[in-house]
Backbone as JSON, one array per atom type, in Angstrom:
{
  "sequence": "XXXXXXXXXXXXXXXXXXXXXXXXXXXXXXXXXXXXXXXXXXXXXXXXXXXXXXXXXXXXXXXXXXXXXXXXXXXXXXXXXXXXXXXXXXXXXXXXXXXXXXXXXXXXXXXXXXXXXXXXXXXXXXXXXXXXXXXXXXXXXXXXXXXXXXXXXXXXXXXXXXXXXXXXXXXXXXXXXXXXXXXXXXXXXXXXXXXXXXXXXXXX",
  "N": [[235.1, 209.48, 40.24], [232.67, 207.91, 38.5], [230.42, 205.01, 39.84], [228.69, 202.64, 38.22], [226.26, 200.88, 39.52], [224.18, 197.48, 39.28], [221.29, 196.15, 39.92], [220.52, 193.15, 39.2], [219.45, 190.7, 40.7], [217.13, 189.93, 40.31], [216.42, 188.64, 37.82], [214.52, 185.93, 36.4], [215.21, 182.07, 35.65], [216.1, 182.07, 32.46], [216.29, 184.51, 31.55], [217.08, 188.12, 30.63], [218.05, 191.05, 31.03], [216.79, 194.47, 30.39], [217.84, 196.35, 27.46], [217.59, 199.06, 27.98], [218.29, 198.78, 31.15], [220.55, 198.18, 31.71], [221.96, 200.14, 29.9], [223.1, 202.06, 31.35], [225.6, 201.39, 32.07], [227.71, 202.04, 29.68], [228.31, 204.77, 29.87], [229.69, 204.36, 32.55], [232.47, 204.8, 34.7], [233.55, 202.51, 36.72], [232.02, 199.37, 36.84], [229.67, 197.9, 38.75], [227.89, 194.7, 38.78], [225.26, 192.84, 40.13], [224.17, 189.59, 40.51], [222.77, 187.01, 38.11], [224.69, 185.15, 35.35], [223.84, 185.7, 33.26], [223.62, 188.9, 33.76], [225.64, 189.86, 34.17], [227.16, 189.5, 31.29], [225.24, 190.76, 29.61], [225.85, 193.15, 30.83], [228.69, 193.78, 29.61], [228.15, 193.29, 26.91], [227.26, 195.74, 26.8], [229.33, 197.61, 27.55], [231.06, 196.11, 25.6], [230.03, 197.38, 22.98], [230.48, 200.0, 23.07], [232.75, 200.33, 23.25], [234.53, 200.4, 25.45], [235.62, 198.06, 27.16], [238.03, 197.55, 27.92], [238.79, 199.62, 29.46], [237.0, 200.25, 32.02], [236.49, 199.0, 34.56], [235.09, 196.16, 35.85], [233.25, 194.31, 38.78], [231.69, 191.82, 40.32], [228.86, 190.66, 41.76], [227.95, 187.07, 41.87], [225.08, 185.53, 41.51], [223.2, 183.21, 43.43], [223.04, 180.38, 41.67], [223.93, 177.41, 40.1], [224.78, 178.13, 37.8], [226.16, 180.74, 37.53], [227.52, 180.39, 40.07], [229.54, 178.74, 39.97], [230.66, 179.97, 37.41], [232.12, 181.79, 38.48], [233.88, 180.94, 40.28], [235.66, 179.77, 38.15], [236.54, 182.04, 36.98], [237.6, 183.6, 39.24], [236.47, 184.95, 41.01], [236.75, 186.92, 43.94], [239.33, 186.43, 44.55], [240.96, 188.9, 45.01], [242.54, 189.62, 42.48], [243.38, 191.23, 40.26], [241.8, 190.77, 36.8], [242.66, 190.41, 33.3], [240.94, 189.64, 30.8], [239.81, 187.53, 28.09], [237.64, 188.18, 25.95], [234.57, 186.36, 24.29], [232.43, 186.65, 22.31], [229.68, 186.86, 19.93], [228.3, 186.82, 16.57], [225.95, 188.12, 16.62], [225.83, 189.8, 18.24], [226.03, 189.54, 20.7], [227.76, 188.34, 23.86], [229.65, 185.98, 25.68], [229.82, 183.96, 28.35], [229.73, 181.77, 29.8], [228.22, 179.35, 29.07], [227.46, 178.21, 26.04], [224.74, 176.91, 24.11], [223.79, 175.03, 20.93], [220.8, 173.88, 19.12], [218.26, 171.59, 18.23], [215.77, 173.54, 16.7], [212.3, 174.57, 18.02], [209.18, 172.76, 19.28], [209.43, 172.33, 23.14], [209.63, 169.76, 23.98], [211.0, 166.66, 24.38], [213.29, 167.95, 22.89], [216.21, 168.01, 22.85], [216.88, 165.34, 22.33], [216.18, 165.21, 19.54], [217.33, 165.73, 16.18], [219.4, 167.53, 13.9], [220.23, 169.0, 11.22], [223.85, 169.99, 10.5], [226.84, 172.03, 9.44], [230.06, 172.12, 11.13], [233.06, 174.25, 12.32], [235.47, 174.1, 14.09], [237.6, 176.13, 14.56], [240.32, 175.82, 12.03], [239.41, 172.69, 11.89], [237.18, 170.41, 10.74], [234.24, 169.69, 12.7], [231.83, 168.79, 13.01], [229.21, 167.59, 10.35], [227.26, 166.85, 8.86], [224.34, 164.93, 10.87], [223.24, 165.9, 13.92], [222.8, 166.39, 17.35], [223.31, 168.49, 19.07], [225.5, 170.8, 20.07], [227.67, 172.34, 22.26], [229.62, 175.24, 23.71], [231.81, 176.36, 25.87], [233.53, 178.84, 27.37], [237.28, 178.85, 28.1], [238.77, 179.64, 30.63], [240.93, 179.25, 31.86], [242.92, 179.13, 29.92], [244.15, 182.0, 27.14], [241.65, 183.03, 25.06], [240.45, 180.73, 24.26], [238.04, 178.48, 23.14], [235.99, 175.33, 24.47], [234.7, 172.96, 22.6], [231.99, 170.94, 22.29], [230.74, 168.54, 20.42], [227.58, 166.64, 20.21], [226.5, 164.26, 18.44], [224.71, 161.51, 18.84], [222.3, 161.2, 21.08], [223.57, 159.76, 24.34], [225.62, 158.72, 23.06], [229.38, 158.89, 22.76], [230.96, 162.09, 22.74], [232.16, 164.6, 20.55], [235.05, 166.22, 20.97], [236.81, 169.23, 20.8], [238.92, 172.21, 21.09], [239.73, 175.76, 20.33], [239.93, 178.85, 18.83], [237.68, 179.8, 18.1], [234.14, 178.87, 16.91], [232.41, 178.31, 13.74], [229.55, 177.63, 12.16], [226.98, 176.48, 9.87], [223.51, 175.48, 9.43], [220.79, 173.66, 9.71], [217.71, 175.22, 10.29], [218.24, 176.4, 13.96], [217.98, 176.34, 17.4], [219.68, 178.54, 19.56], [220.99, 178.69, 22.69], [222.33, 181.31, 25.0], [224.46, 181.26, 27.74], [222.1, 180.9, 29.07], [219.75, 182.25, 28.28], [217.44, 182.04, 25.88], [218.04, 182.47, 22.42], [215.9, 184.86, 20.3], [215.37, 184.35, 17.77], [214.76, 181.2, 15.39], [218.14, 180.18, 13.95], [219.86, 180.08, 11.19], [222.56, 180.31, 10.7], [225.6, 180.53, 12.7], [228.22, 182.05, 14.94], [231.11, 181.48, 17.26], [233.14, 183.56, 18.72], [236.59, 184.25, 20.2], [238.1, 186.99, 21.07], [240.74, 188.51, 19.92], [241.5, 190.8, 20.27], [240.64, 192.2, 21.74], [240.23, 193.04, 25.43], [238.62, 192.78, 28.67], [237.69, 194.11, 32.07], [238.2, 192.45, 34.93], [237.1, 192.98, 38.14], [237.68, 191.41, 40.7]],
  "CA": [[234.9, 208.23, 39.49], [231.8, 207.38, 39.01], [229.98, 203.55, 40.26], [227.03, 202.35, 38.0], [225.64, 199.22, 40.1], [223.37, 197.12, 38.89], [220.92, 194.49, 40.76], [219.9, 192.49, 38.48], [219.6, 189.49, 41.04], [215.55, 189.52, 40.44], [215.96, 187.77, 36.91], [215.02, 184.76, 36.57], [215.95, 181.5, 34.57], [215.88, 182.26, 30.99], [215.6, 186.0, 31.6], [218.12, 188.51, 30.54], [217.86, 192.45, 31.42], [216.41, 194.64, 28.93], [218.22, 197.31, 27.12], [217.06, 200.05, 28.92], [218.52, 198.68, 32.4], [222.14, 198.17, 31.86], [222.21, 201.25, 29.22], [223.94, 203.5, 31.69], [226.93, 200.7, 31.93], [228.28, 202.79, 28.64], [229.23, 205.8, 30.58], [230.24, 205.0, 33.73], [233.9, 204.82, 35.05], [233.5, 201.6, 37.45], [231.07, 198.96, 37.24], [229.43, 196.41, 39.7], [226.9, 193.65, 38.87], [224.85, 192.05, 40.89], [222.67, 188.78, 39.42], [223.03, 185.76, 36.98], [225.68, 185.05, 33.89], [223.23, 186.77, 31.94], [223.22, 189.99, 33.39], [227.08, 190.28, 33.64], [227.01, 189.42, 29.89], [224.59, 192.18, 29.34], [226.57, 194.18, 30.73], [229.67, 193.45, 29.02], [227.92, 193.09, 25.66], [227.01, 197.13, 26.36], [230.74, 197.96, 27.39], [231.91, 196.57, 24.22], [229.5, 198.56, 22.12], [230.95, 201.33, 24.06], [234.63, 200.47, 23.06], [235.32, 200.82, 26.95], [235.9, 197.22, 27.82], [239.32, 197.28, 28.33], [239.04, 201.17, 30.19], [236.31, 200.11, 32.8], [236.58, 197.96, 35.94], [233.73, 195.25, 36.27], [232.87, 193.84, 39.78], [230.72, 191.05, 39.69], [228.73, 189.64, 43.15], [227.34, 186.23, 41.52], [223.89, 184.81, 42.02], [223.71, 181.79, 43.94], [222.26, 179.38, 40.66], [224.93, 176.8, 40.08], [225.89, 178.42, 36.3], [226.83, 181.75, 38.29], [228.65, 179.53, 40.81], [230.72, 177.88, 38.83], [231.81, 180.74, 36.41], [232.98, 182.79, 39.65], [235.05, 179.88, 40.57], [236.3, 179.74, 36.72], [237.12, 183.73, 36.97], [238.6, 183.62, 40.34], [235.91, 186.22, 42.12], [236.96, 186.84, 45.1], [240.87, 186.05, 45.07], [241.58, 190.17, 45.32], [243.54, 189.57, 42.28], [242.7, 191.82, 39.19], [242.56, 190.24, 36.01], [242.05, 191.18, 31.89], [240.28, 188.38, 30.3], [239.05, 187.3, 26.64], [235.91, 188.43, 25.54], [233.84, 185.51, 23.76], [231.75, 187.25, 21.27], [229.04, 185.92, 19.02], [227.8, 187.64, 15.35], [224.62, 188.55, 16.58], [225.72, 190.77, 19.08], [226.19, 188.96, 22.43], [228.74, 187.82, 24.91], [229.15, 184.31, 26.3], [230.8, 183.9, 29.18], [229.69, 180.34, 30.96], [227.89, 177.61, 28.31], [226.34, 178.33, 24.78], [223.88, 175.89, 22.67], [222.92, 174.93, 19.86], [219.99, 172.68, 19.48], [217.28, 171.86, 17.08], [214.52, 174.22, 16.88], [210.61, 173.67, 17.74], [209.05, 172.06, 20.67], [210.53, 172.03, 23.83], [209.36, 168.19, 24.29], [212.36, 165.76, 23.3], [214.38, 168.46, 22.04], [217.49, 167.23, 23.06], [217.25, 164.14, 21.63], [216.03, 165.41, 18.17], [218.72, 165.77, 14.96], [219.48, 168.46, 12.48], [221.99, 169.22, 9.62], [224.63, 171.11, 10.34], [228.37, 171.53, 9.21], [230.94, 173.13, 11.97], [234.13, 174.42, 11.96], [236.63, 175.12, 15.39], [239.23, 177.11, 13.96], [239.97, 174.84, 10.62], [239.3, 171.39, 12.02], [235.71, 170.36, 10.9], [233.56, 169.29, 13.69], [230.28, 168.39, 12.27], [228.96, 167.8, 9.04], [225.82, 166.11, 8.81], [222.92, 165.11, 11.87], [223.75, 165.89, 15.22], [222.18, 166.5, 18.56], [223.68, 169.76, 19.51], [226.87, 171.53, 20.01], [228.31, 172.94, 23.38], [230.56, 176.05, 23.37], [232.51, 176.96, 26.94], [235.21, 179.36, 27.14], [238.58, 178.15, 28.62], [239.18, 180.62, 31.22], [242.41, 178.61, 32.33], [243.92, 179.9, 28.84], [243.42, 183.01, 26.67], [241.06, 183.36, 23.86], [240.27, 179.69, 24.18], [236.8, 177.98, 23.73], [235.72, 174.35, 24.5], [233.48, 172.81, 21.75], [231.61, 169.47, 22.26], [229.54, 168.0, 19.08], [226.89, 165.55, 20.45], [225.4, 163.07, 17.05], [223.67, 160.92, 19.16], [222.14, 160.55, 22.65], [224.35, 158.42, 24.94], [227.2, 157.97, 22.7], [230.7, 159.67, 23.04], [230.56, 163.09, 21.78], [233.49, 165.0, 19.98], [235.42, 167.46, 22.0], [237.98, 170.2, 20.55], [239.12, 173.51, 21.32], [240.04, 176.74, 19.23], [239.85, 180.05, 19.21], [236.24, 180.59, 16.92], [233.28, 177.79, 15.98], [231.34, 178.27, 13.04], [228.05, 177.11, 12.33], [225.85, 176.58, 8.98], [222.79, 174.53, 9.85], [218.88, 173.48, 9.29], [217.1, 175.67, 11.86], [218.34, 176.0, 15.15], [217.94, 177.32, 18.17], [220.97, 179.26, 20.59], [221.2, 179.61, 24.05], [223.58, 182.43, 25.47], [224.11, 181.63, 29.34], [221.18, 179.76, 30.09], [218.79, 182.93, 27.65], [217.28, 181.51, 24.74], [217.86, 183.88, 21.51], [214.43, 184.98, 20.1], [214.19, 183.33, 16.59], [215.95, 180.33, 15.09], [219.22, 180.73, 12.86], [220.52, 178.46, 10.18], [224.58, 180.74, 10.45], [226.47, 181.35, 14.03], [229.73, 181.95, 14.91], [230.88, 182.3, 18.32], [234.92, 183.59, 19.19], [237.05, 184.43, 21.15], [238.2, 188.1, 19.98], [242.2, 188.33, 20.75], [242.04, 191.8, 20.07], [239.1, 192.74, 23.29], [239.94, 192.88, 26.79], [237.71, 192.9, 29.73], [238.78, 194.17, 33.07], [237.51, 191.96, 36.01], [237.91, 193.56, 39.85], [237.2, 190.5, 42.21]],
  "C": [[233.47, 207.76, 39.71], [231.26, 205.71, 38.86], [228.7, 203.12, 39.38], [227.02, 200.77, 38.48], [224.18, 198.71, 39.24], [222.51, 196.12, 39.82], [220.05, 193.86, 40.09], [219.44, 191.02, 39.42], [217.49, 189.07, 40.79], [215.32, 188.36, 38.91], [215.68, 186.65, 36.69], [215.39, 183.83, 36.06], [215.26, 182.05, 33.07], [215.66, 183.44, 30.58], [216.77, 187.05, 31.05], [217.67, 190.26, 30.62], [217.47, 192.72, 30.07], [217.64, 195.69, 28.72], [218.49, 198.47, 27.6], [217.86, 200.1, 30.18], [219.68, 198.41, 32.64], [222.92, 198.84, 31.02], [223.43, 201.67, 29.73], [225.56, 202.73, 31.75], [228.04, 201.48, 30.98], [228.85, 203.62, 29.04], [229.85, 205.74, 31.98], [232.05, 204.72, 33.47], [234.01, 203.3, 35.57], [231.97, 200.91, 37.39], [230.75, 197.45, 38.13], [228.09, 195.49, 39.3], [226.39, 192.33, 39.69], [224.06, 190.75, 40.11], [223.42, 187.77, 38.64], [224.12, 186.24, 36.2], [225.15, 186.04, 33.52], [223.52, 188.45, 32.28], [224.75, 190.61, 33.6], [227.42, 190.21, 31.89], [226.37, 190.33, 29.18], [225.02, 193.55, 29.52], [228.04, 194.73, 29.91], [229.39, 193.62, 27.5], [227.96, 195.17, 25.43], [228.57, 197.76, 26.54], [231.75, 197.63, 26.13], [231.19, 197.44, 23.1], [230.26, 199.57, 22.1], [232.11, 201.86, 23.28], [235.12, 200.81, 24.46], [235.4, 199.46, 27.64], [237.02, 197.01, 28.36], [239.89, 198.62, 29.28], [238.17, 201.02, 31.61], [236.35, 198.62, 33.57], [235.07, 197.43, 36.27], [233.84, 195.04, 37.57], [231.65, 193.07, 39.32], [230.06, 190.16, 41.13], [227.25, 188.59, 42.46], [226.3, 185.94, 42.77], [224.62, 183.57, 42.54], [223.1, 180.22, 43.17], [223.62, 178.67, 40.32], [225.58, 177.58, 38.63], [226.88, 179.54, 37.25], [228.09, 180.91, 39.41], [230.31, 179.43, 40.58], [231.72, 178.88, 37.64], [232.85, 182.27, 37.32], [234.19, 181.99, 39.93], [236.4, 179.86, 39.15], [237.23, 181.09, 36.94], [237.94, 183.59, 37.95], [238.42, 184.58, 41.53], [236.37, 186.07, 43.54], [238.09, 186.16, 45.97], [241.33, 187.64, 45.56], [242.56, 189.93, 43.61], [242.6, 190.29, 40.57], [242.8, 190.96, 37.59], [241.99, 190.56, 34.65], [241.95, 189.74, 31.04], [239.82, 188.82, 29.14], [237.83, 187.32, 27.04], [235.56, 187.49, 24.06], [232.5, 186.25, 23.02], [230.91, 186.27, 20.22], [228.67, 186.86, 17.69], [226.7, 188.18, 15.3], [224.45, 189.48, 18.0], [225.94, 190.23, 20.6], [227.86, 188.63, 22.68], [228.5, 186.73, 25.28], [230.36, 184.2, 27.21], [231.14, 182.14, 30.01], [229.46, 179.21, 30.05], [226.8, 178.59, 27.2], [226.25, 177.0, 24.04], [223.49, 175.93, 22.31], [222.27, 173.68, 19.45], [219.16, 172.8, 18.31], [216.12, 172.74, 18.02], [213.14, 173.7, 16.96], [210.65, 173.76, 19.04], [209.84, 172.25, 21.37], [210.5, 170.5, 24.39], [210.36, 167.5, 23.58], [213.19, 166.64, 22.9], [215.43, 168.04, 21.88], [217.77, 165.82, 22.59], [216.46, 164.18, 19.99], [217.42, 165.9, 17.79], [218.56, 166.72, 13.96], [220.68, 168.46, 12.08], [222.59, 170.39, 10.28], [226.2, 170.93, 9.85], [228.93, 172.62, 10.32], [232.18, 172.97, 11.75], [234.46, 175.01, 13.4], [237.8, 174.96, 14.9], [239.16, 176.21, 12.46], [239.7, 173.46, 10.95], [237.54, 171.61, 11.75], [234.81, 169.03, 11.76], [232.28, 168.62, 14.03], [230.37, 168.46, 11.01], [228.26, 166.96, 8.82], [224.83, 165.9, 10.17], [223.63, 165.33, 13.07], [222.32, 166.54, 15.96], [222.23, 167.68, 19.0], [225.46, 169.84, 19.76], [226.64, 172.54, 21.56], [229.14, 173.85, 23.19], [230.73, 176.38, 24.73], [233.55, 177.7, 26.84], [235.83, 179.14, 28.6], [238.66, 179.31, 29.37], [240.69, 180.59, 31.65], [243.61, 179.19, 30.79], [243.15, 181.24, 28.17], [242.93, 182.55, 25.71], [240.98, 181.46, 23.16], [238.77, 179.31, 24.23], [236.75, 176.45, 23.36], [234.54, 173.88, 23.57], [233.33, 171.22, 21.86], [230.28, 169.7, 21.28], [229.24, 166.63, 19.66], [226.07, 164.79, 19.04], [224.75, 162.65, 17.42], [223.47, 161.1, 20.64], [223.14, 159.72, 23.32], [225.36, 158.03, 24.25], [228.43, 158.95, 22.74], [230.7, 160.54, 22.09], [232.56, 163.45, 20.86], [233.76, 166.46, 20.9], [237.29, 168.24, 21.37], [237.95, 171.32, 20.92], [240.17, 174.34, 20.53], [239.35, 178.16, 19.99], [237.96, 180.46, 19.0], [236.04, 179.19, 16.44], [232.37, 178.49, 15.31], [230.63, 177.43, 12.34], [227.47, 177.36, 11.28], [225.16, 175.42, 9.29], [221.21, 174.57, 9.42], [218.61, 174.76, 10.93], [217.48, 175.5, 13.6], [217.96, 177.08, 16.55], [219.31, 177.7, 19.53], [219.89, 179.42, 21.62], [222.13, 180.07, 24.3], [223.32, 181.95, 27.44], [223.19, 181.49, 29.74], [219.49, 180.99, 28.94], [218.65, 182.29, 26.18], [217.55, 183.18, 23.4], [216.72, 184.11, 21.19], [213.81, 184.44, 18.9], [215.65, 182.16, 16.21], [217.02, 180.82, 13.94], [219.14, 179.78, 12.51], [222.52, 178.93, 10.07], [224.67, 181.11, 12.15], [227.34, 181.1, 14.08], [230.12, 182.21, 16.47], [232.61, 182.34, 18.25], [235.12, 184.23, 19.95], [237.94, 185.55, 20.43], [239.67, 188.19, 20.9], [242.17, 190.08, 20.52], [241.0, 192.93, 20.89], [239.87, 191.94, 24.57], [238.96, 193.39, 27.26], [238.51, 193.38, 31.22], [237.96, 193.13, 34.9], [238.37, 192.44, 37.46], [237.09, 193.08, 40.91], [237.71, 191.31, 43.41]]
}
């Protein structure tokens, strides 16, 4: 059986492995990742390429950056207890395992409190549909093929919070983050779900 390890723990915020460096993930038998969200996500994104997500045993020894933290705790690293989890999928090729957003594009000065158009949809309830602030996407680890969606309109006022399987996204320019990595140009379409028909195999 063979082990492809990875140590990704050198990346740092906003960084995500290249191509090249979590390639061999595709063929092995067993794999272990060392390092941030991102570079378990990287790896995961190349195991489903693969079609071997649901045939290959992850291991995962989280960084010590509070996202990593926190989505070990979520998973359950380090109960001994094996487990086959939803894979959170986006249309542009990624994985999301801990916190994706969507924000206006531009500057990084004020961003967060700038407004763009968008209309959203989790599952058929619509979620947006005109200015907002940004949009939150978490997946529910506590259920399957669940993700958490908060729509912020304004600064400081009470956002909207539903959950569904799949949010989609038509909008003015925006910009995604995956797990703390920015994407590389802005979109105006994303979709992110929760694919009921993809396992993962996690071996805390």
């Amino acid at each position: 059986m063979s082990l492809a390890e990875f140590d990704l723990r050198g990346l740092g915020p906003g960084q995500a492995p290249s191509r090249d460096a979590v390639a061999p993930a595709a063929e092995a038998d067993a794999v272990l990742v060392k390092g941030p969200v991102a570079a378990l996500a990287a790896v995961l994104a190349v195991l489903h390429k693969a079609g071997r997500t649901a045939l290959v045993p992850v291991s995962w020894e989280p960084a010590d950056d509070t996202s990593s933290t926190g989505l070990a705790r979520a998973l359950g690293v380090g109960t001994g207890d094996v487990r086959e989890l939803s894979l959170v999928r986006d249309d542009h090729g990624g994985v999301l395992l801990h916190h994706g957003r969507l924000e206006a594009a531009g500057e990084e000065r004020r961003r967060l409190a700038r407004r763009f158009g968008a209309q959203a949809h989790n599952d058929a309830v619509k979620v947006a549909d005109g200015q907002i602030t940004r949009i939150d996407v978490r997946p529910d680890w506590r259920q399957a093929d669940t993700l958490g969606v908060v729509v912020m309109t304004l600064p400081l006022r009470p956002a909207r919070r539903t959950s569904g399987r799949a949010v989609q996204i038509a909008c003015d320019p925006a910009r995604v983050v995956r797990d703390g990595v920015p994407y590389p140009r802005p979109v105006s379409r994303w979709t992110w779900y929760a694919d009921d028909r993809v396992r993962w195999r996690l071996q805390p």
